[in-house]
Amino acid sequence: MVTKTLPRWIYSSLGNILLNRRYPKISDQSKYLILHAFSRRNSGDGLLVDLTLEAMADAGIGGAEIEILALDPDSFDDDPPVHRAPGEPFAQFTPKLAGAVFELLANQLGSGQVAKRVANAKGLVAVGGGYLVADSFVRQAGVLLNHLAQLRTAARAPIPSIYLPQSVGPLHGPVGQSVKRNLNKVSLFCARDDLTMAEIGGDNIIRCADLAVLKLARTADIVADRKLHAGAPIVVGRDLPHPGDYIERLKNLGQSLSKPLWAVQADVAGDRSDRAFYQRNGLSDDGTLAAMLADGTGGAVVSVRLHGAIASLIAGRPAIHLAYERKGWGAYEDLGLGEYVHDAREFDVALVADQMAQLGQDPTAFWDCITNAAPKLRAQYVGLVDELRRYLL
């Protein structure tokens, strides 16, 4: 299928580079366009899309008024309509990378597939996340090919553009500088941690917690939903760049826990799959985290994936986070759970195992932290919805 559609993509992009013209509008009915969606094969990314749609609905924008631009559109259903974004979602060498290169060239002249979609939109909303990281050659290439055309188009669009809570950076090299420069040009940029606030700066930036953190704070009856999950502990691991002692520590943690369940959050193609990560390191996965949370399997959770931890909290499970980027510390500090977030590459195995045992026996103090943080977070969400309404309606 890719080999049939690629030439049309290439020729279309080349034509726009040579002619320096914009695409015509898709239809006469303008819609709001959600940018930077990734894939539902990663439940954390799918959750952020759902929470973006929920926030827009709370602002008065229904699904019939929305379209989505996603790197892996085949993983979504068609409500709202989902279109393919330029790029390769699974860091593999496929013909999609050639299309992304031509898209960048066309985008430099204000043309291309993204410009075509944006030309017919009446407002742009970027999903929350942590995808704009440019601290190595590989990650700079990922931002360049998968996201820069969308960001650059949003920055120069004559319509409102809002970037929902993001952790951005570190930003190195020319790609990093381009990200910073363009983020300072969007209508509103929401930073979900203090390091991002400091690195991006600008008059258009506000501090706002992660969408999933805000969802947790709005979950009805946080106190009433406290549960003593005395089942087997759940561990959510993942591959990390520059792991150091991470894998050894993670295996030692598994041995320190009582018959842990190894859960998969991201089941995607290639090395980014949690299942593939377990197989490479001699671990056997016990199914998806989503299924465990849904059917009540297992107990407290320790997750390397941030949204694996937060999804567990939303489902009523106490969860420890082994953070590998600034977004993890920002989210857990916003929840008042600073003592339950640890550096994934340097965490104390015995300390985390002790915390998991305590949570399995009595999680009251843990939930008290969230209960105390919830009023401020609920107020943040009201403010965020007000900003969406003010800019987009």
Coordinates of N, CA, C and O in Angstrom, one line a residue, residues 168-229:
V168 N 9.1 19.8 26.9 CA 9.9 20.0 25.7 C 11.4 20.2 26.2 O 11.7 20.8 27.1
G169 N 12.3 19.5 25.4 CA 13.7 19.6 25.6 C 14.3 18.4 26.4 O 13.5 17.5 26.8
P170 N 15.6 18.4 26.5 CA 16.5 19.5 26.1 C 16.5 19.7 24.6 O 16.3 18.8 23.8
L171 N 16.9 20.9 24.2 CA 16.8 21.3 22.8 C 18.2 21.7 22.3 O 18.8 22.7 22.7
H172 N 18.9 20.8 21.6 CA 20.2 21.0 21.1 C 20.3 21.1 19.6 O 19.4 20.6 18.9
G173 N 21.3 21.8 19.1 CA 21.5 21.9 17.7 C 20.5 22.7 16.9 O 19.6 23.3 17.6
P174 N 20.6 22.8 15.6 CA 19.7 23.6 14.8 C 18.2 23.1 14.9 O 17.3 24.0 14.9
V175 N 18.0 21.8 15.1 CA 16.6 21.4 15.2 C 16.0 21.9 16.6 O 14.9 22.4 16.6
G176 N 16.8 21.8 17.6 CA 16.3 22.3 18.9 C 16.0 23.8 18.9 O 15.0 24.3 19.4
Q177 N 16.9 24.6 18.2 CA 16.7 26.0 18.1 C 15.4 26.3 17.3 O 14.7 27.3 17.6
S178 N 15.2 25.5 16.3 CA 14.0 25.7 15.5 C 12.7 25.4 16.3 O 11.7 26.1 16.2
V179 N 12.8 24.4 17.1 CA 11.6 24.1 18.0 C 11.3 25.2 18.9 O 10.2 25.7 19.0
K180 N 12.4 25.7 19.6 CA 12.2 26.8 20.5 C 11.6 28.1 19.8 O 10.7 28.7 20.3
R181 N 12.2 28.4 18.7 CA 11.8 29.6 17.9 C 10.3 29.5 17.5 O 9.6 30.5 17.6
N182 N 9.9 28.4 17.0 CA 8.6 28.2 16.6 C 7.6 28.1 17.7 O 6.4 28.6 17.6
L183 N 7.9 27.5 18.8 CA 7.0 27.4 20.0 C 6.7 28.8 20.5 O 5.7 29.1 21.0
N184 N 7.7 29.7 20.4 CA 7.5 31.1 20.8 C 6.6 31.9 19.9 O 6.2 33.0 20.2
K185 N 6.2 31.3 18.8 CA 5.3 32.0 17.8 C 3.9 31.4 17.9 O 3.0 32.0 17.2
V186 N 3.6 30.3 18.5 CA 2.2 29.8 18.6 C 1.4 30.7 19.5 O 2.0 31.5 20.3
S187 N 0.1 30.6 19.4 CA -0.7 31.5 20.2 C -0.6 31.2 21.7 O -0.4 32.2 22.5
L188 N -0.6 30.0 22.1 CA -0.4 29.6 23.6 C 0.3 28.3 23.7 O 0.0 27.3 23.0
F189 N 1.3 28.3 24.5 CA 2.1 27.1 24.8 C 2.0 26.8 26.3 O 2.3 27.6 27.1
C190 N 1.6 25.5 26.6 CA 1.4 25.1 28.0 C 2.5 24.2 28.4 O 2.7 23.1 27.7
A191 N 3.3 24.5 29.4 CA 4.5 23.7 29.8 C 4.1 23.0 31.1 O 3.5 23.5 32.0
R192 N 4.4 21.7 31.1 CA 4.0 20.9 32.2 C 5.2 20.6 33.2 O 5.0 19.8 34.2
D193 N 6.3 21.3 33.1 CA 7.3 21.3 34.1 C 8.1 22.5 34.1 O 8.1 23.3 33.1
D194 N 8.8 22.8 35.2 CA 9.6 24.1 35.3 C 10.8 24.2 34.4 O 11.2 25.3 34.0
L195 N 11.4 23.0 34.1 CA 12.6 23.1 33.2 C 12.2 23.5 31.8 O 12.9 24.3 31.1
T196 N 11.0 23.0 31.4 CA 10.5 23.4 30.0 C 10.2 24.9 30.1 O 10.5 25.6 29.1
M197 N 9.6 25.4 31.1 CA 9.3 26.8 31.3 C 10.6 27.7 31.1 O 10.6 28.6 30.3
A198 N 11.6 27.2 31.7 CA 12.9 28.0 31.7 C 13.5 27.9 30.3 O 14.1 28.9 29.8
E199 N 13.5 26.7 29.7 CA 14.2 26.6 28.4 C 13.4 27.3 27.3 O 14.1 27.8 26.4
I200 N 12.1 27.3 27.3 CA 11.4 27.9 26.2 C 11.2 29.3 26.4 O 11.3 30.2 25.5
G201 N 10.8 29.7 27.6 CA 10.5 31.1 27.9 C 9.4 31.7 27.0 O 8.6 31.0 26.5
G202 N 9.4 33.0 26.8 CA 8.4 33.6 25.9 C 7.2 34.1 26.6 O 6.9 33.7 27.8
D203 N 6.5 35.1 26.0 CA 5.3 35.7 26.6 C 4.1 34.8 26.4 O 3.0 35.1 27.0
N204 N 4.2 33.8 25.6 CA 3.0 33.0 25.3 C 2.9 31.7 26.1 O 2.1 30.8 25.7
I205 N 3.7 31.5 27.1 CA 3.8 30.3 27.8 C 3.2 30.4 29.2 O 3.2 31.4 29.9
I206 N 2.5 29.3 29.6 CA 1.9 29.2 30.9 C 2.3 27.8 31.5 O 2.5 26.9 30.8
R207 N 2.3 27.7 32.8 CA 2.5 26.4 33.5 C 1.2 25.7 33.7 O 0.3 26.3 34.3
C208 N 1.1 24.4 33.3 CA -0.1 23.7 33.5 C 0.3 22.2 33.5 O 1.1 21.7 32.8
A209 N -0.4 21.5 34.4 CA 0.0 20.1 34.6 C -0.5 19.2 33.4 O -1.3 19.6 32.6
D210 N 0.1 18.0 33.4 CA -0.2 17.1 32.3 C -1.7 16.8 32.3 O -2.4 16.8 33.3
L211 N -2.2 16.6 31.1 CA -3.7 16.4 30.9 C -4.1 15.2 31.7 O -5.2 15.2 32.3
A212 N -3.3 14.1 31.8 CA -3.7 12.9 32.6 C -3.7 13.2 34.1 O -4.5 12.7 34.8
V213 N -2.8 14.1 34.5 CA -2.8 14.5 35.9 C -4.1 15.3 36.2 O -4.7 15.1 37.3
L214 N -4.4 16.2 35.3 CA -5.6 16.9 35.5 C -6.9 16.1 35.5 O -7.8 16.3 36.2
K215 N -6.9 15.0 34.7 CA -8.0 14.1 34.7 C -8.1 13.3 36.0 O -9.2 13.1 36.5
L216 N -6.9 12.9 36.5 CA -6.9 12.2 37.8 C -7.5 13.1 38.9 O -8.3 12.7 39.7
A217 N -7.2 14.4 38.9 CA -7.7 15.3 39.9 C -9.2 15.5 39.8 O -9.9 15.9 40.7
R218 N -9.7 15.3 38.6 CA -11.2 15.5 38.4 C -11.9 14.2 38.5 O -13.2 14.2 38.4
T219 N -11.2 13.1 38.7 CA -11.9 11.8 38.9 C -12.8 11.8 40.1 O -12.4 12.2 41.2
A220 N -14.0 11.4 40.0 CA -15.0 11.5 41.1 C -14.6 10.6 42.2 O -14.1 9.5 42.1
D221 N -14.8 11.2 43.4 CA -14.6 10.4 44.7 C -13.2 9.8 44.7 O -13.1 8.5 44.9
I222 N -12.2 10.6 44.6 CA -10.8 10.1 44.8 C -10.7 9.3 46.1 O -10.1 8.2 46.1
V223 N -11.2 9.9 47.1 CA -11.1 9.2 48.4 C -11.9 7.9 48.5 O -11.4 6.9 48.9
A224 N -13.1 7.9 47.9 CA -14.0 6.8 48.0 C -13.4 5.6 47.1 O -13.7 4.5 47.3
D225 N -12.6 6.0 46.1 CA -12.1 5.0 45.1 C -10.8 4.4 45.6 O -10.3 3.5 44.9
R226 N -10.3 4.8 46.8 CA -9.1 4.1 47.3 C -9.4 2.6 47.5 O -10.4 2.2 48.1
K227 N -8.4 1.9 47.0 CA -8.6 0.4 47.1 C -7.3 -0.2 47.6 O -6.2 0.3 47.4
L228 N -7.4 -1.2 48.4 CA -6.3 -2.0 48.9 C -6.0 -3.1 47.9 O -6.7 -4.2 48.0
H229 N -5.2 -2.8 46.9 CA -4.9 -3.8 45.8 C -3.8 -4.7 46.3 O -2.6 -4.4 46.2

